[in-house]
């Protein structure tokens, strides 16, 4: 007993330290991502952006936080009050969970489980349940429309997301995040292979849809659905939805840099320990990807809802399936031939399906859809 | 470190992570003003009163999409174990998977052909 207790205690203490580190670092990262986004979009739109609170507007996120805290929390009449309160909790916890599964340096991962990639995707899709809870329990028309759009969007984009990421365990032979990074230190970054590049584009697109970022922000389309699923939320509960959205965006960026950009690998930065250099590299790669999502938001319009579903089912899923075969070809025929054949395969499937998708609707006399409705 | 230890950490994290959303809501409850009024708590409807109840059943455009989603998500369940051992099972395993994916692809082509994937307005 005397021997077991201190060991047990040190394990729990280590767990609490890991937890405290994640919970202390992630929310400030999110706050400054909102700042980065507002500044970047302001520059794209030829404005200055927040520049009044503190030097260069750097205290703006804190001002926003105080504003959220002192705002009145309004719960609409007739809504399910318990679920209305639970929805923001349900969306924030899984998004923070994603950071336990991501490696930030050699051995610097909170939960190195053997099914890391699969668990990440399972957690990533739970946000939809929270969004649907938020939309449905508000008992108001706009949130309900936003929630139903979100469910449709997840149903469409979850499939290419999962299919596209399956090429990684095929080539690496493991779902463990650290193994994926190690494999890239031997074979080079996966972004430079034809299947890796395709999978990156598919995962980035489907990932934007999963975290509801432009051009897939239909669930909260502010110009048509007021605020979408969070129309009836105010104060801190509203702020928590924003926290979850940005935290998942950062998690997606870290995931993509782990899967395709070699994770923490990079030349050793002088005057830093090895771990510090690794963390700095993965942070730079991830923030570059976060910046790309902001850039997309600043430049692209929103998808139309009918085209959204068609794009996932008719273009992304066939390309993801072709990419699986392409990765197998690349693996069995090493060298130039395999690379060329898999690239040609994926590009030809993309050209074919995108042409068919963009083609005008065929006029059918009777369809199954007609008979059932 | 065995996986069970890590799952224990994840369970602990689930409880610990609740601090991040619960703390601000609790703080806001003390410092934010609370003055509910009958007009303030109306559901938002651009200033008018909502007609009828919102909790109604209405026709979803995508219930067939949902069936297809189940098909392809279950496919992914089979795909991941195969992908992990892809190098060990060799060409036979690849051929078996190509046949499996091929059948599902034919199903997708059939659904497309039947106009199930069209969004009706």
XYZ file of C-alpha atoms in Angstrom:
494
model
C 0.000 0.000 0.000
C 2.754 2.399 0.941
C 4.518 1.678 -2.353
C 1.422 1.887 -4.526
C -0.013 5.137 -3.229
C 2.825 7.489 -4.270
C 2.961 5.885 -7.735
C -0.780 6.250 -8.164
C -0.506 9.821 -6.920
C 2.283 10.745 -9.342
C 0.320 9.302 -12.289
C -2.750 11.384 -11.434
C -0.589 14.441 -10.866
C 0.974 14.002 -14.306
C -2.493 13.642 -15.850
C -3.662 16.821 -14.126
C -0.565 18.672 -15.347
C -1.171 17.563 -18.952
C -4.803 18.567 -18.670
C -3.969 21.946 -17.161
C -1.425 22.623 -19.920
C -3.978 21.942 -22.681
C -6.757 23.876 -20.967
C -4.444 26.821 -20.269
C -2.901 27.060 -23.756
C -5.816 26.319 -26.105
C -8.323 29.073 -25.135
C -5.740 31.907 -25.447
C -4.710 30.443 -28.821
C -8.360 30.616 -29.853
C -8.673 34.217 -28.617
C -5.726 35.339 -30.703
C -6.966 33.373 -33.712
C -10.119 35.497 -33.635
C -7.873 38.556 -33.464
C -5.809 37.296 -36.406
C -8.979 36.604 -38.354
C -10.438 40.055 -37.729
C -7.170 41.745 -38.650
C -6.615 39.635 -41.778
C -10.174 40.025 -43.050
C -10.008 43.756 -42.359
C -6.890 44.027 -44.528
C -8.538 41.972 -47.280
C -11.516 44.362 -47.169
C -9.270 47.441 -47.079
C -9.981 48.328 -43.438
C -7.773 48.521 -40.343
C -9.605 46.070 -38.106
C -9.517 46.274 -34.301
C -6.785 48.776 -33.360
C -8.151 50.752 -30.401
C -7.943 48.408 -27.401
C -4.327 48.216 -26.281
C -1.282 48.527 -28.557
C -2.260 47.552 -32.140
C -5.604 46.369 -30.724
C -3.922 43.416 -29.039
C -6.194 43.543 -25.990
C -9.303 43.235 -28.179
C -9.948 39.518 -27.366
C -10.034 40.377 -23.642
C -12.462 43.210 -24.279
C -14.643 40.773 -26.238
C -14.508 38.294 -23.373
C -15.600 40.920 -20.837
C -18.413 41.974 -23.154
C -19.622 38.367 -23.412
C -19.475 37.952 -19.622
C -21.561 41.006 -18.768
C -24.224 40.456 -21.429
C -27.616 39.209 -20.394
C -28.310 35.538 -21.010
C -31.709 35.314 -22.731
C -33.434 31.933 -22.937
C -36.371 31.984 -25.373
C -39.871 31.224 -24.185
C -40.972 27.614 -24.576
C -37.489 26.272 -25.206
C -36.042 23.215 -23.500
C -34.022 25.070 -20.864
C -31.792 22.193 -19.773
C -30.748 21.238 -23.312
C -30.377 24.914 -24.207
C -27.754 25.104 -21.459
C -26.157 21.737 -22.318
C -25.563 22.433 -26.025
C -22.614 24.854 -25.537
C -21.025 22.448 -23.046
C -21.464 19.555 -25.468
C -19.745 21.408 -28.276
C -16.782 22.803 -26.314
C -15.677 19.623 -24.504
C -15.138 17.416 -27.614
C -13.334 20.236 -29.417
C -10.883 20.557 -26.501
C -10.584 16.775 -26.464
C -9.093 16.861 -29.959
C -5.921 18.432 -28.549
C -5.201 15.442 -26.312
C -4.790 13.296 -29.430
C -2.457 15.572 -31.391
C 1.323 15.239 -31.119
C 3.215 18.524 -30.739
C 6.709 17.064 -30.457
C 8.561 13.763 -30.031
C 6.752 12.152 -27.095
C 4.862 15.404 -26.471
C 1.331 14.037 -26.854
C -1.207 13.840 -24.051
C -2.954 10.629 -25.136
C -0.820 8.462 -27.480
C -3.544 5.848 -28.082
C -3.099 3.302 -30.886
C -6.336 4.392 -32.618
C -5.537 8.120 -32.552
C -6.678 9.041 -36.057
C -9.968 7.128 -35.803
C -10.725 8.557 -32.362
C -9.979 12.067 -33.655
C -12.510 11.669 -36.452
C -15.111 10.178 -34.121
C -14.772 13.141 -31.748
C -14.700 15.639 -34.610
C -18.153 14.626 -35.796
C -19.840 14.902 -32.382
C -20.050 18.696 -32.722
C -23.033 18.204 -35.004
C -25.038 16.624 -32.187
C -24.439 19.702 -30.065
C -25.357 22.020 -32.938
C -28.530 20.060 -33.575
C -29.352 20.212 -29.850
C -28.823 23.975 -29.919
C -30.992 24.459 -32.997
C -33.804 22.174 -31.988
C -34.156 23.200 -28.345
C -34.290 26.928 -29.164
C -37.829 26.395 -30.515
C -37.392 29.054 -33.143
C -37.485 28.863 -36.913
C -34.014 30.097 -37.887
C -32.016 27.905 -35.482
C -33.977 24.863 -36.588
C -33.142 25.511 -40.247
C -29.488 25.977 -39.336
C -29.452 22.748 -37.343
C -31.020 20.725 -40.132
C -28.611 22.172 -42.675
C -25.769 21.217 -40.374
C -26.962 17.624 -40.125
C -27.209 17.435 -43.930
C -23.739 18.888 -44.272
C -22.183 16.427 -41.828
C -23.888 13.481 -43.523
C -22.423 14.573 -46.839
C -18.891 15.519 -45.773
C -18.175 12.922 -43.093
C -17.906 10.213 -45.766
C -15.189 11.836 -47.937
C -13.382 12.920 -44.750
C -13.143 9.328 -43.525
C -12.454 7.795 -46.949
C -9.725 10.315 -47.769
C -7.931 9.789 -44.461
C -7.870 5.989 -44.923
C -4.866 6.297 -47.268
C -2.677 7.345 -44.327
C -3.001 4.064 -42.348
C -2.628 2.174 -45.645
C 0.861 3.555 -46.223
C 1.929 4.013 -42.585
C 0.409 0.783 -41.255
C -0.749 2.458 -38.036
C -3.379 4.855 -36.754
C -1.070 6.232 -34.081
C -0.322 9.926 -34.653
C 3.335 9.635 -33.625
C 3.851 6.727 -36.061
C 2.403 8.865 -38.866
C 4.934 11.618 -38.156
C 7.803 9.112 -37.856
C 6.893 7.512 -41.203
C 7.155 10.928 -42.876
C 10.619 11.522 -41.435
C 11.712 8.404 -43.375
C 9.753 8.714 -46.633
C 9.306 12.482 -46.920
C 6.154 14.511 -46.385
C 2.981 12.887 -47.689
C 1.892 16.118 -49.361
C 4.510 15.442 -52.067
C 2.925 12.156 -53.151
C -0.056 12.117 -55.566
C -2.354 10.318 -53.096
C -1.193 12.540 -50.240
C -1.879 15.725 -52.186
C -5.352 14.509 -53.183
C -6.122 13.373 -49.643
C -4.947 16.744 -48.315
C -7.281 18.660 -50.628
C -10.202 16.349 -49.762
C -9.530 16.466 -46.015
C -9.094 20.233 -46.032
C -12.363 20.762 -47.914
C -14.340 18.222 -45.874
C -12.723 19.499 -42.687
C -13.854 23.061 -43.422
C -17.363 21.657 -43.834
C -17.117 19.758 -40.533
C -16.056 22.815 -38.554
C -18.577 25.033 -40.418
C -16.076 27.484 -41.857
C -16.599 29.500 -45.033
C -17.408 28.437 -47.764
C -19.395 25.818 -45.817
C -20.819 28.046 -43.047
C -24.404 27.341 -44.068
C -25.599 26.354 -40.568
C -24.887 29.887 -39.356
C -25.329 31.732 -42.630
C -25.733 35.210 -41.155
C -27.091 36.774 -44.330
C -29.964 34.309 -44.741
C -30.595 32.591 -41.376
C -29.851 35.557 -39.034
C -27.371 33.549 -36.937
C -28.320 30.000 -37.817
C -28.230 27.552 -34.949
C -27.073 30.150 -32.393
C -29.693 32.814 -33.176
C -31.338 32.330 -29.767
C -28.075 32.334 -27.835
C -26.600 35.383 -26.186
C -23.839 36.281 -23.777
C -21.317 33.680 -22.746
C -23.233 30.712 -24.219
C -22.970 32.392 -27.636
C -19.276 32.964 -27.004
C -18.754 29.268 -26.269
C -20.010 28.339 -29.743
C -17.358 30.638 -31.168
C -14.740 29.110 -28.876
C -15.622 25.622 -30.138
C -15.567 26.713 -33.793
C -12.102 28.251 -33.589
C -10.697 25.485 -31.372
C -11.832 22.874 -33.911
C -10.368 24.925 -36.750
C -6.994 24.998 -34.993
C -7.271 21.263 -34.250
C -8.018 20.580 -37.917
C -4.975 22.599 -38.959
C -2.744 20.697 -36.511
C -4.173 17.383 -37.753
C -3.453 18.299 -41.375
C 0.095 19.343 -40.553
C 0.593 16.040 -38.715
C -0.831 13.943 -41.533
C 0.693 15.683 -44.543
C 3.340 18.224 -43.545
C 5.606 16.066 -41.392
C 4.166 17.158 -38.036
C 6.861 18.586 -35.793
C 9.703 17.787 -38.229
C 11.851 20.705 -39.381
C 15.404 21.998 -39.204
C 16.529 22.556 -35.614
C 15.979 26.207 -34.729
C 19.118 27.637 -33.042
C 19.105 28.626 -29.340
C 16.141 26.343 -28.631
C 15.937 22.860 -27.077
C 14.834 20.056 -29.421
C 11.304 19.981 -28.009
C 10.910 23.759 -28.271
C 12.052 23.664 -31.879
C 9.550 20.864 -32.641
C 6.659 22.745 -31.035
C 7.599 25.912 -32.893
C 7.648 24.058 -36.235
C 4.252 22.404 -35.801
C 2.776 25.708 -34.569
C 4.094 27.536 -37.635
C 2.732 24.884 -40.012
C -0.638 24.853 -38.258
C -0.995 28.618 -38.161
C -0.169 28.818 -41.838
C -3.121 26.461 -42.458
C -5.341 28.458 -40.083
C -4.373 31.545 -42.081
C -5.436 29.774 -45.291
C -8.906 29.153 -43.794
C -9.114 32.855 -42.876
C -7.968 33.819 -46.355
C -10.680 31.570 -47.843
C -13.246 33.230 -45.591
C -12.122 36.650 -46.752
C -12.296 35.833 -50.450
C -14.876 33.159 -51.225
C -18.663 33.325 -51.190
C -20.796 30.684 -49.500
C -21.861 27.446 -51.186
C -25.471 27.111 -52.285
C -27.240 24.432 -50.249
C -28.177 22.153 -53.146
C -24.711 22.358 -54.698
C -23.191 21.599 -51.302
C -24.702 18.123 -51.118
C -24.050 17.366 -54.779
C -20.389 18.319 -54.510
C -19.768 15.886 -51.653
C -21.651 12.932 -53.109
C -20.834 13.340 -56.782
C -17.278 14.671 -56.757
C -15.545 14.157 -53.414
C -16.628 10.564 -52.674
C -15.690 9.193 -56.134
C -12.338 11.017 -55.977
C -11.705 9.667 -52.449
C -12.471 6.113 -53.613
C -10.190 6.525 -56.640
C -7.515 7.867 -54.323
C -7.576 4.650 -52.281
C -6.862 2.663 -55.448
C -4.262 5.255 -56.439
C -2.436 4.816 -53.131
C -2.403 1.042 -53.637
C -0.973 1.469 -57.158
C 1.647 3.881 -55.824
C 2.622 1.356 -53.142
C 2.904 -1.653 -55.461
C 4.621 0.134 -58.385
C 7.267 2.345 -56.777
C 8.978 4.997 -58.824
C 7.765 7.200 -61.632
C 5.227 4.777 -63.165
C 3.229 4.296 -59.965
C 3.231 8.035 -59.257
C 2.099 8.858 -62.788
C -0.605 6.166 -62.902
C -2.112 7.140 -59.532
C -2.033 10.855 -60.426
C -3.677 10.229 -63.797
C -6.313 8.010 -62.165
C -7.312 10.613 -59.583
C -7.249 13.544 -62.016
C -9.339 11.703 -64.609
C -11.948 10.680 -62.025
C -12.076 14.284 -60.789
C -12.511 15.676 -64.305
C -15.211 13.116 -65.148
C -17.247 13.535 -61.950
C -16.962 17.317 -61.853
C -18.175 17.502 -65.468
C -21.109 15.226 -64.640
C -21.845 17.245 -61.484
C -21.826 20.544 -63.332
C -23.940 19.163 -66.194
C -27.595 20.248 -66.284
C -30.001 17.987 -64.421
C -31.230 15.072 -66.559
C -34.985 15.128 -67.058
C -36.262 11.711 -66.008
C -39.812 10.507 -66.494
C -40.037 8.662 -63.195
C -37.481 8.324 -60.480
C -37.375 6.449 -57.259
C -37.371 9.772 -55.448
C -40.654 10.737 -57.147
C -42.393 7.507 -56.278
C -41.510 7.626 -52.615
C -42.400 11.238 -51.954
C 2.108 3.243 -21.175
C -0.791 0.892 -21.870
C -3.878 2.105 -23.672
C -6.083 1.572 -20.608
C -4.031 4.126 -18.665
C -4.541 6.634 -21.468
C -8.283 6.034 -21.607
C -8.342 6.720 -17.883
C -6.649 10.045 -18.625
C -9.225 10.765 -21.331
C -12.039 10.082 -18.864
C -10.402 12.457 -16.411
C -9.978 15.016 -19.178
C -13.670 14.849 -20.010
C -14.491 15.961 -16.468
C -11.659 18.500 -16.326
C -12.503 20.047 -19.696
C -15.970 20.914 -18.378
C -14.254 23.717 -16.445
C -13.685 25.684 -19.659
C -17.389 26.065 -20.577
C -18.860 25.899 -17.045
C -16.642 28.529 -15.416
C -17.534 31.435 -17.768
C -21.241 30.531 -17.687
C -21.133 30.483 -13.878
C -19.247 33.801 -13.723
C -21.658 35.363 -16.208
C -24.579 34.216 -14.073
C -23.297 36.332 -11.199
C -22.203 39.477 -13.023
C -24.564 39.643 -15.999
C -27.874 41.466 -15.535
C -31.028 39.367 -15.616
C -34.232 41.139 -16.590
C -36.382 38.722 -18.607
C -39.456 40.256 -20.181
C -42.280 38.761 -22.192
C -41.149 40.479 -25.408
C -37.468 39.789 -24.798
C -37.972 36.033 -24.501
C -40.057 35.730 -27.681
C -38.365 33.505 -30.275
C -36.585 35.653 -32.872
C -38.692 36.138 -35.967
C -37.581 39.536 -37.336
C -39.951 41.388 -35.008
C -43.149 39.491 -35.699
C -44.810 36.817 -33.582
C -44.001 33.247 -34.663
C -46.964 31.578 -36.351
C -47.599 28.079 -35.046
C -45.151 25.754 -33.388
C -41.633 25.195 -34.659
C -41.413 21.671 -33.252
C -43.175 20.093 -36.204
C -42.270 17.279 -38.571
C -41.293 18.489 -41.999
C -40.019 16.845 -45.126
C -36.278 16.534 -45.148
C -34.632 16.769 -48.532
C -32.037 14.227 -47.615
C -33.459 11.130 -46.009
C -32.108 8.959 -48.837
C -28.744 10.680 -48.388
C -28.925 9.503 -44.783
C -29.303 5.867 -45.886
C -26.342 6.271 -48.245
C -24.407 7.872 -45.396
C -24.962 4.803 -43.223
C -23.788 2.551 -46.087
C -20.580 4.483 -46.630
C -19.863 5.038 -42.949
C -20.113 1.311 -42.291
C -17.841 0.812 -45.282
C -15.321 3.067 -43.561
C -15.525 0.839 -40.490
C -14.354 -2.088 -42.624
C -11.867 0.070 -44.477
C -9.804 1.167 -41.482
C -8.817 -2.285 -40.135
C -7.948 -3.274 -43.702
C -5.918 -0.097 -44.221
C -3.849 -0.724 -41.090
C -2.827 -4.212 -42.262
C -2.739 -3.240 -45.970
C 0.973 -4.018 -46.324
C 0.737 -7.401 -44.594
C -2.263 -8.859 -46.425
C -0.606 -8.328 -49.806
C -2.251 -8.310 -53.254
C -5.008 -10.764 -52.246
C -6.242 -8.383 -49.589
C -6.084 -5.512 -52.073
C -8.169 -7.415 -54.630
C -10.767 -8.325 -51.997
C -11.045 -4.664 -50.960
C -11.232 -3.415 -54.557
C -14.143 -5.814 -55.161
C -15.845 -4.599 -51.971
C -15.352 -0.927 -52.832
C -16.363 -1.665 -56.428
C -19.743 -3.065 -55.370
C -20.397 0.008 -53.226
C -19.297 2.276 -56.062
C -21.798 0.552 -58.352
C -24.420 1.285 -55.706
C -23.433 4.952 -55.705
C -23.568 5.082 -59.514
C -27.016 3.434 -59.411
C -28.273 5.971 -56.862
C -26.902 8.832 -58.979
C -28.493 7.339 -62.115
C -31.851 7.082 -60.354
C -31.729 10.784 -59.480
C -31.547 10.175 -55.739
C -28.616 12.555 -55.421
C -30.521 15.476 -56.952
C -31.629 18.199 -54.563
C -35.269 18.899 -55.336
C -36.422 22.439 -54.845
